[in-house]
């Protein structure tokens, strides 16, 4: 089975017939995992902040969450802070969600046969889920959201953590790694201190500037969750 | 001064007012360095193999070199093997050159204020040349050619070697590294054995398949040359 990493969604090529794991570790996929852990019944991924607003206007029971330049847009119930979601009462609620990079990557990946949402907090569980979905036949591609069309080190590092988790879960079954998968793996093996690495990245510095460095420590925690968010299940692409 | 790496030419954004170092270590920029070291008077970078053929037809004194899928196209005087160029008699000759990824990257980078050609064999010299061209003001961007639109580990590793060489040459002057520059640096620091790394990459495996693994050892040698090829000097973009 081939194991690939796309450092930007556009690099993935066609995902038809492949299993995609979308990664936007700072912070969309970490937030979405937390939202589902808090019992949210359904999350609708909107293409833009404006579309999310229109959706919530038409369905007043929906919670409205997301960000523009890191912050909650005007009138939103939540921003994109996983730490804030971890403290929120979301049981049984429905939510519409839109962020700059993460929701775009999820929407671009939706032609894949299975789309899972990965981050460090559910790394091993997503690796197991990805292998099960691929059934030893299909290719698994880890799709990094990147940051405004540019390479994002935090996503690439997390992709490498997923590569190592996939290798560990695959046991004796051989996985063929592409150049990008080998590079992500080397990045992951370059340091065990994800929180320190996150603080050096563009996305991490932005999170610190808006006073939410607690989010970085939260996003850096490994394997705290066995939940594997899948698009089409409690996460749906809207519009 | 900002130091950036583009893992694909398209990721660089506009290069106007920036210094670009183009890297296609397996094998175009290593070949071009060798061609100039052998005394070639001028190398014209053609957009396609077909354009190179037409050029050479119109100017019968031109040597014709390049590759398609690693091999010399029909009727070409040379392929893209730096080891073959190192043994060739090129003194005072003119050449037209076209490869799949490297020449495309050079052509895309030509709007930069200065375009240098980098590889491991002239790594430190190019770092010095890049800093001198930037004059402490302009941004330096290392532009990886990639491989048919995909991330290439050999180029990313070499970009990291250039990042470390630029940091060493900059001395006390602070360089601000982007996410991609930090990632390239981590890849470079993950191993000192470039030849072994090259053998694991897609481009390297292709070179081995066509029986030219000697090229990989040649491309992996560090700082054997003080020559800094610059587009507009003995290397010109044609057509």
Coordinates of C-alpha atoms in Angstrom, one line a residue:
Chain A
X1 CA 0.0 0.0 0.0
X2 CA 1.2 3.4 -0.9
X3 CA 1.4 6.2 1.8
X4 CA 1.5 9.7 0.5
X5 CA 1.5 13.2 2.0
X6 CA 0.4 16.4 0.3
X7 CA 1.9 19.5 2.0
X8 CA -0.9 21.5 0.3
X9 CA -4.3 20.3 -0.8
X10 CA -3.5 21.1 -4.4
X11 CA -0.5 18.7 -4.3
X12 CA -2.7 15.7 -3.6
X13 CA -4.0 15.4 -7.2
X14 CA -7.1 13.4 -7.6
X15 CA -8.2 11.6 -4.3
X16 CA -10.8 9.4 -5.9
X17 CA -10.3 5.9 -4.7
X18 CA -7.9 7.0 -2.0
X19 CA -8.3 7.4 1.7
X20 CA -7.6 11.0 2.8
X21 CA -6.7 12.2 6.3
X22 CA -7.0 16.0 6.4
X23 CA -4.7 17.8 8.9
X24 CA -5.0 21.3 10.1
X25 CA -3.5 20.8 13.5
X26 CA -3.5 24.6 14.4
X27 CA -6.4 24.5 14.9
X28 CA -9.3 23.4 12.8
X29 CA -9.0 19.6 13.0
X30 CA -8.1 19.7 16.7
X31 CA -11.1 21.9 17.2
X32 CA -13.4 19.6 15.2
X33 CA -12.3 16.6 17.2
X34 CA -13.0 18.4 20.5
X35 CA -16.4 19.6 19.2
X36 CA -17.4 16.0 18.5
X37 CA -15.9 14.8 21.8
X38 CA -18.2 17.3 23.6
X39 CA -21.2 15.6 22.1
X40 CA -22.1 17.9 19.2
X41 CA -24.6 16.0 17.1
X42 CA -23.5 17.4 13.7
X43 CA -21.0 19.9 12.3
X44 CA -21.7 21.5 8.9
X45 CA -18.5 22.6 7.1
X46 CA -19.3 25.9 5.3
X47 CA -17.2 27.2 2.4
X48 CA -16.8 30.7 3.8
X49 CA -17.6 32.8 6.9
X50 CA -20.3 34.5 4.9
X51 CA -21.9 31.2 3.9
X52 CA -21.8 30.0 7.5
X53 CA -23.6 33.2 8.6
X54 CA -26.3 32.7 6.0
X55 CA -26.7 29.1 7.1
X56 CA -27.1 30.0 10.7
X57 CA -29.5 32.8 9.8
X58 CA -31.7 30.3 8.0
X59 CA -31.4 27.7 10.9
X60 CA -31.4 29.7 14.2
X61 CA -30.8 26.5 16.2
X62 CA -27.3 26.2 14.7
X63 CA -24.3 27.3 16.7
X64 CA -21.9 29.4 14.6
X65 CA -18.1 28.8 14.9
X66 CA -15.0 29.6 13.0
X67 CA -12.3 32.2 12.4
X68 CA -10.9 34.9 10.1
X69 CA -7.2 35.7 10.8
X70 CA -7.4 33.6 14.0
X71 CA -10.3 35.4 15.6
X72 CA -14.1 34.7 15.8
X73 CA -15.9 36.8 13.1
X74 CA -18.6 39.3 14.4
X75 CA -21.7 37.6 15.6
X76 CA -20.2 34.1 15.9
X77 CA -20.9 32.0 19.0
X78 CA -17.3 30.6 19.0
X79 CA -14.0 31.2 17.4
X80 CA -11.6 28.3 16.6
X81 CA -10.1 27.7 20.0
X82 CA -10.1 24.0 20.9
X83 CA -9.5 24.9 24.6
X84 CA -12.7 27.0 24.5
X85 CA -14.6 24.1 22.8
X86 CA -13.3 21.7 25.5
X87 CA -15.1 23.9 28.1
X88 CA -18.3 24.4 26.1
X89 CA -21.7 22.8 26.5
X90 CA -22.3 21.2 23.0
X91 CA -24.2 18.0 23.8
X92 CA -26.8 17.3 21.1
X93 CA -26.3 20.7 19.4
X94 CA -25.7 21.3 15.7
X95 CA -23.0 23.7 14.5
X96 CA -21.9 25.4 11.3
X97 CA -18.1 25.8 11.1
X98 CA -15.8 27.8 8.8
X99 CA -12.1 28.6 9.0
X100 CA -9.5 30.0 6.6
X101 CA -7.5 26.8 5.7
X102 CA -9.0 23.8 7.4
X103 CA -12.5 23.9 6.0
X104 CA -11.1 24.6 2.5
X105 CA -8.9 21.5 2.7
X106 CA -11.8 19.3 3.9
X107 CA -13.9 20.5 1.0
X108 CA -11.1 19.9 -1.5
X109 CA -10.6 16.3 -0.2
X110 CA -14.2 15.3 -0.3
X111 CA -13.9 13.3 -3.5
X112 CA -11.8 10.7 -1.6
X113 CA -13.4 7.4 -0.8
X114 CA -13.0 8.1 2.9
X115 CA -12.1 11.5 4.5
X116 CA -10.9 11.4 8.1
X117 CA -9.8 14.3 10.2
X118 CA -6.5 14.0 11.9
X119 CA -4.4 15.8 14.6
X120 CA -2.0 14.8 17.3
X121 CA -4.7 14.2 19.8
X122 CA -6.2 11.3 17.8
X123 CA -3.1 10.3 15.9
X124 CA -3.0 6.6 16.6
X125 CA -6.7 6.2 16.3
X126 CA -6.8 7.9 12.9
X127 CA -3.9 5.7 11.7
X128 CA -6.0 2.6 12.7
X129 CA -9.1 4.0 11.1
X130 CA -7.2 5.0 7.9
X131 CA -5.7 1.5 7.5
X132 CA -9.1 -0.1 8.2
X133 CA -10.8 2.1 5.6
X134 CA -8.0 1.4 3.0
X135 CA -8.3 -2.3 3.5
X136 CA -4.7 -2.9 2.4
X137 CA -5.6 -1.9 -1.1
X138 CA -6.2 1.8 -1.4
X139 CA -3.6 4.5 -1.0
X140 CA -3.7 6.6 2.1
X141 CA -2.9 10.3 1.5
X142 CA -2.4 12.7 4.4
X143 CA -3.6 16.1 3.2
X144 CA -2.1 19.1 5.0
X145 CA -4.3 22.2 5.0
X146 CA -1.2 24.5 4.8
X147 CA -1.6 28.2 5.5
X148 CA -3.0 30.5 2.8
X149 CA -1.5 28.5 0.1
X150 CA 1.9 28.1 1.7
X151 CA 3.6 25.1 3.4
X152 CA 2.8 24.9 7.1
X153 CA 5.4 23.2 9.4
X154 CA 2.9 22.3 12.1
X155 CA 0.7 20.4 9.6
X156 CA 3.8 18.7 8.0
X157 CA 5.1 17.6 11.5
X158 CA 1.6 16.2 12.3
X159 CA 1.5 14.4 8.9
X160 CA 4.9 12.8 9.9
X161 CA 3.4 11.7 13.3
X162 CA 0.6 10.1 11.2
X163 CA 3.1 8.4 8.9
X164 CA 4.9 6.9 11.9
X165 CA 1.6 5.9 13.5
X166 CA 0.5 4.2 10.2
X167 CA 3.7 2.3 10.0
X168 CA 3.3 1.2 13.6
X169 CA -0.3 0.1 13.1
X170 CA 0.5 -1.6 9.7
X171 CA 2.7 -4.1 11.5
X172 CA 4.2 -6.5 9.0
X173 CA 2.3 -5.1 6.0
X174 CA 4.7 -3.1 3.9
X175 CA 3.9 0.6 3.2
X176 CA 5.6 2.3 0.3
X177 CA 6.4 5.9 1.3
X178 CA 6.6 8.7 -1.3
X179 CA 9.2 11.5 -1.1
X180 CA 6.7 13.7 0.8
X181 CA 5.9 10.9 3.3
X182 CA 9.6 10.3 3.9
X183 CA 10.1 14.1 4.5
X184 CA 7.2 14.3 6.9
X185 CA 8.5 11.4 8.8
X186 CA 12.0 13.0 9.1
X187 CA 10.4 16.2 10.4
X188 CA 8.4 14.3 13.0
X189 CA 11.5 12.4 14.1
X190 CA 13.5 15.7 14.4
X191 CA 11.8 16.6 17.7
X192 CA 9.5 15.0 20.3
X193 CA 8.5 18.5 21.6
X194 CA 5.5 19.4 19.4
X195 CA 4.6 22.4 21.6
X196 CA 8.0 24.0 21.1
X197 CA 7.9 23.4 17.4
X198 CA 4.4 24.8 17.1
X199 CA 5.6 28.0 18.8
X200 CA 8.2 28.5 16.0
X201 CA 5.7 28.2 13.1
X202 CA 3.7 31.0 11.4
X203 CA 0.4 29.6 12.6
X204 CA 1.7 29.1 16.1
X205 CA 3.0 32.7 16.3
X206 CA -0.3 34.0 15.2
X207 CA -2.1 32.0 17.9
X208 CA 0.3 33.4 20.5
X209 CA -0.2 37.0 19.2
X210 CA -4.0 36.7 19.9
X211 CA -3.3 35.5 23.4
X212 CA -4.2 31.8 23.0
X213 CA -0.9 30.0 23.5
X214 CA -2.8 27.6 25.7
X215 CA -4.3 26.3 22.5
X216 CA -0.8 25.3 21.3
X217 CA -0.2 23.1 24.3
X218 CA -3.6 21.5 23.8
X219 CA -3.0 20.8 20.1
X220 CA 0.5 19.3 20.9
X221 CA -0.9 16.6 23.2
X222 CA -0.7 13.1 21.7
X223 CA -3.3 10.3 21.6
X224 CA -5.7 11.7 24.2
X225 CA -8.7 10.6 22.0
X226 CA -9.9 7.4 20.3
X227 CA -12.4 9.4 18.2
X228 CA -12.0 9.4 14.4
X229 CA -14.0 12.1 12.8
X230 CA -15.2 11.1 9.4
X231 CA -16.7 13.4 6.8
X232 CA -20.3 12.1 6.0
X233 CA -20.8 10.9 9.5
X234 CA -21.3 13.7 12.1
X235 CA -19.2 16.1 10.0
X236 CA -20.9 17.1 6.7
X237 CA -19.8 19.4 3.9
X238 CA -22.5 22.0 3.4
X239 CA -23.2 24.1 0.3
Chain B
X1 CA 16.4 39.4 6.1
X2 CA 13.8 36.8 5.3
X3 CA 14.8 33.3 4.1
X4 CA 12.2 31.3 2.4
X5 CA 12.0 27.9 0.6
X6 CA 9.4 27.0 -2.0
X7 CA 9.1 23.2 -2.3
X8 CA 7.5 23.7 -5.7
X9 CA 8.1 26.7 -8.1
X10 CA 4.4 27.6 -7.8
X11 CA 4.7 28.0 -4.1
X12 CA 7.2 30.8 -4.4
X13 CA 4.6 33.5 -5.3
X14 CA 6.0 36.5 -7.0
X15 CA 9.8 36.6 -7.0
X16 CA 10.1 40.2 -8.2
X17 CA 12.5 42.0 -5.9
X18 CA 13.8 38.7 -4.3
X19 CA 16.9 36.7 -4.9
X20 CA 16.0 33.2 -6.1
X21 CA 18.3 30.1 -5.8
X22 CA 16.9 27.4 -8.1
X23 CA 17.6 23.8 -7.0
X24 CA 17.2 20.6 -9.1
X25 CA 19.9 18.6 -7.5
X26 CA 19.0 15.4 -9.4
X27 CA 20.2 16.4 -11.8
X28 CA 19.7 19.7 -13.8
X29 CA 21.4 22.2 -11.6
X30 CA 24.3 19.8 -10.8
X31 CA 24.6 19.2 -14.6
X32 CA 24.5 22.9 -15.4
X33 CA 27.3 23.7 -12.8
X34 CA 29.4 20.9 -14.3
X35 CA 28.8 22.2 -17.9
X36 CA 30.0 25.6 -16.9
X37 CA 33.0 24.2 -15.0
X38 CA 34.0 22.4 -18.2
X39 CA 34.3 25.8 -19.9
X40 CA 31.0 25.9 -21.9
X41 CA 30.7 29.5 -23.2
X42 CA 26.9 29.7 -23.0
X43 CA 24.0 27.5 -22.1
X44 CA 20.5 28.4 -23.5
X45 CA 17.6 27.1 -21.3
X46 CA 14.9 25.9 -23.7
X47 CA 11.3 25.5 -22.6
X48 CA 10.8 22.1 -24.1
X49 CA 12.8 19.3 -25.8
X50 CA 11.0 20.2 -29.1
X51 CA 12.1 23.9 -28.7
X52 CA 15.6 22.8 -27.9
X53 CA 15.7 20.7 -31.1
X54 CA 14.4 23.6 -33.3
X55 CA 17.0 25.9 -31.7
X56 CA 19.8 23.5 -32.5
X57 CA 18.5 22.9 -36.0
X58 CA 18.6 26.7 -36.6
X59 CA 22.1 27.0 -35.0
X60 CA 24.1 23.9 -36.0
X61 CA 27.1 24.9 -33.9
X62 CA 25.0 24.4 -30.7
X63 CA 25.4 21.2 -28.6
X64 CA 22.0 19.7 -27.7
X65 CA 21.5 18.3 -24.1
X66 CA 18.7 17.4 -21.8
X67 CA 16.3 14.6 -20.9
X68 CA 12.8 13.2 -21.1
X69 CA 12.1 10.6 -18.3
X70 CA 15.7 10.7 -17.4
X71 CA 17.1 9.8 -20.8
X72 CA 18.6 11.8 -23.7
X73 CA 15.9 12.4 -26.3
X74 CA 16.6 11.1 -29.8
X75 CA 19.3 13.1 -31.7
X76 CA 20.6 14.8 -28.6
X77 CA 24.4 15.1 -28.1
X78 CA 24.0 14.6 -24.3
X79 CA 21.5 13.5 -21.8
X80 CA 21.4 15.0 -18.3
X81 CA 24.2 13.1 -16.6
X82 CA 26.6 15.3 -14.7
X83 CA 29.2 12.5 -14.7
X84 CA 29.0 12.4 -18.5
X85 CA 29.4 16.2 -18.7
X86 CA 32.4 16.1 -16.3
X87 CA 34.2 13.9 -18.9
X88 CA 33.0 15.9 -22.0
X89 CA 35.1 18.4 -24.0
X90 CA 32.9 21.6 -23.8
X91 CA 35.5 24.4 -23.8
X92 CA 34.2 27.5 -25.7
X93 CA 31.1 25.6 -26.9
X94 CA 27.5 26.8 -26.8
X95 CA 24.7 24.5 -25.7
X96 CA 21.0 24.4 -25.6
X97 CA 19.5 22.5 -22.6
X98 CA 16.1 21.2 -21.7
X99 CA 14.9 19.0 -18.8
X100 CA 11.5 18.0 -17.4
X101 CA 11.6 19.9 -14.1
X102 CA 14.8 22.0 -13.7
X103 CA 14.5 24.1 -16.8
X104 CA 10.8 24.8 -16.0
X105 CA 11.8 26.0 -12.5
X106 CA 14.5 28.3 -13.9
X107 CA 12.1 29.8 -16.4
X108 CA 9.4 30.4 -13.7
X109 CA 12.0 32.0 -11.4
X110 CA 13.4 34.5 -14.0
X111 CA 11.4 37.5 -12.7
X112 CA 13.5 37.4 -9.6
X113 CA 16.1 40.2 -9.2
X114 CA 18.9 37.6 -9.3
X115 CA 18.6 33.9 -10.2
X116 CA 21.4 31.6 -9.1
X117 CA 21.6 27.9 -9.6
X118 CA 22.3 25.8 -6.5
X119 CA 23.2 22.2 -5.7
X120 CA 25.3 20.5 -3.1
X121 CA 28.5 20.8 -5.1
X122 CA 28.4 24.6 -4.9
X123 CA 26.3 25.0 -1.7
X124 CA 28.6 27.4 0.3
X125 CA 29.6 29.4 -2.8
X126 CA 25.9 29.9 -3.7
X127 CA 25.1 30.9 -0.1
X128 CA 27.8 33.6 -0.3
X129 CA 26.6 34.7 -3.7
X130 CA 23.0 34.9 -2.6
X131 CA 23.8 37.0 0.4
X132 CA 25.9 39.3 -1.6
X133 CA 23.1 39.7 -4.2
X134 CA 20.5 40.3 -1.5
X135 CA 22.7 43.0 0.1
X136 CA 21.0 42.4 3.5
X137 CA 17.8 43.9 2.2
X138 CA 16.1 41.6 -0.2
X139 CA 14.6 38.2 0.6
X140 CA 16.3 35.1 -0.5
X141 CA 14.0 32.3 -1.7
X142 CA 15.3 28.8 -2.5
X143 CA 13.1 27.4 -5.2
X144 CA 12.9 23.6 -5.5
X145 CA 12.1 22.3 -9.0
X146 CA 10.2 19.3 -7.5
X147 CA 9.3 16.4 -9.7
X148 CA 6.3 16.7 -12.1
X149 CA 4.5 19.0 -9.8
X150 CA 5.2 17.0 -6.7
X151 CA 7.4 17.5 -3.6
X152 CA 10.9 16.2 -4.2
X153 CA 12.9 15.1 -1.1
X154 CA 16.3 15.5 -2.8
X155 CA 15.6 19.1 -3.6
X156 CA 14.1 19.8 -0.2
X157 CA 17.2 18.3 1.5
X158 CA 19.5 20.4 -0.7
X159 CA 17.4 23.5 0.1
X160 CA 18.0 22.8 3.8
X161 CA 21.8 22.5 3.1
X162 CA 21.5 26.0 1.5
X163 CA 19.6 27.3 4.5
X164 CA 22.3 26.1 6.8
X165 CA 25.0 27.5 4.5
X166 CA 23.2 30.9 4.4
X167 CA 23.0 31.0 8.2
X168 CA 26.7 30.1 8.4
X169 CA 27.7 32.8 5.9
X170 CA 25.3 35.4 7.4
X171 CA 27.4 35.4 10.6
X172 CA 25.8 37.8 13.1
X173 CA 23.1 39.1 10.7
X174 CA 19.8 37.7 11.7
X175 CA 17.8 35.7 9.1
X176 CA 14.1 35.1 9.7
X177 CA 13.2 31.6 8.5
X178 CA 9.7 30.8 7.2
X179 CA 8.0 27.5 8.0
X180 CA 9.3 25.9 4.8
X181 CA 12.9 27.1 5.5
X182 CA 12.7 25.6 9.0
X183 CA 11.4 22.3 7.6
X184 CA 14.1 22.2 4.9
X185 CA 16.7 22.8 7.7
X186 CA 15.3 20.0 9.8
X187 CA 15.5 17.6 6.8
X188 CA 19.1 18.6 6.1
X189 CA 20.0 18.0 9.7
X190 CA 18.3 14.6 9.8
X191 CA 21.2 13.0 7.9
X192 CA 24.7 13.8 6.7
X193 CA 24.6 11.0 4.1
X194 CA 23.1 12.7 1.1
X195 CA 24.0 9.8 -1.3
X196 CA 21.9 7.4 0.8
X197 CA 19.0 9.8 1.1
X198 CA 19.1 10.4 -2.7
X199 CA 18.8 6.6 -3.3
X200 CA 15.5 6.6 -1.3
X201 CA 13.8 9.3 -3.4
X202 CA 11.7 9.0 -6.5
X203 CA 14.2 10.9 -8.7
X204 CA 17.1 8.9 -7.3
X205 CA 15.4 5.5 -7.9
X206 CA 14.7 6.6 -11.5
X207 CA 18.4 7.5 -12.0
X208 CA 19.4 4.1 -10.6
X209 CA 16.9 2.3 -12.9
X210 CA 18.5 3.8 -16.0
X211 CA 21.9 2.6 -14.7
X212 CA 23.4 6.0 -13.7
X213 CA 23.8 5.6 -9.9
X214 CA 27.3 7.1 -10.2
X215 CA 25.4 10.3 -10.9
X216 CA 23.9 10.2 -7.4
X217 CA 27.3 10.0 -5.7
X218 CA 28.5 12.9 -7.8
X219 CA 25.4 15.0 -7.0
X220 CA 25.8 14.2 -3.3
X221 CA 29.4 15.7 -3.0
X222 CA 29.5 18.9 -1.1
X223 CA 31.3 22.1 -1.8
X224 CA 33.6 20.9 -4.6
X225 CA 33.1 24.1 -6.6
X226 CA 33.2 27.8 -6.0
X227 CA 31.3 28.6 -9.2
X228 CA 28.0 30.3 -8.9
X229 CA 25.9 30.0 -12.1
X230 CA 23.7 33.1 -12.6
X231 CA 20.9 33.3 -15.1
X232 CA 21.7 36.2 -17.5
X233 CA 25.4 35.5 -17.3
X234 CA 26.6 32.3 -19.1
X235 CA 23.2 30.8 -18.6
X236 CA 20.4 32.4 -20.6
X237 CA 16.7 31.7 -20.8
X238 CA 15.8 31.2 -24.5
X239 CA 12.5 31.5 -26.2

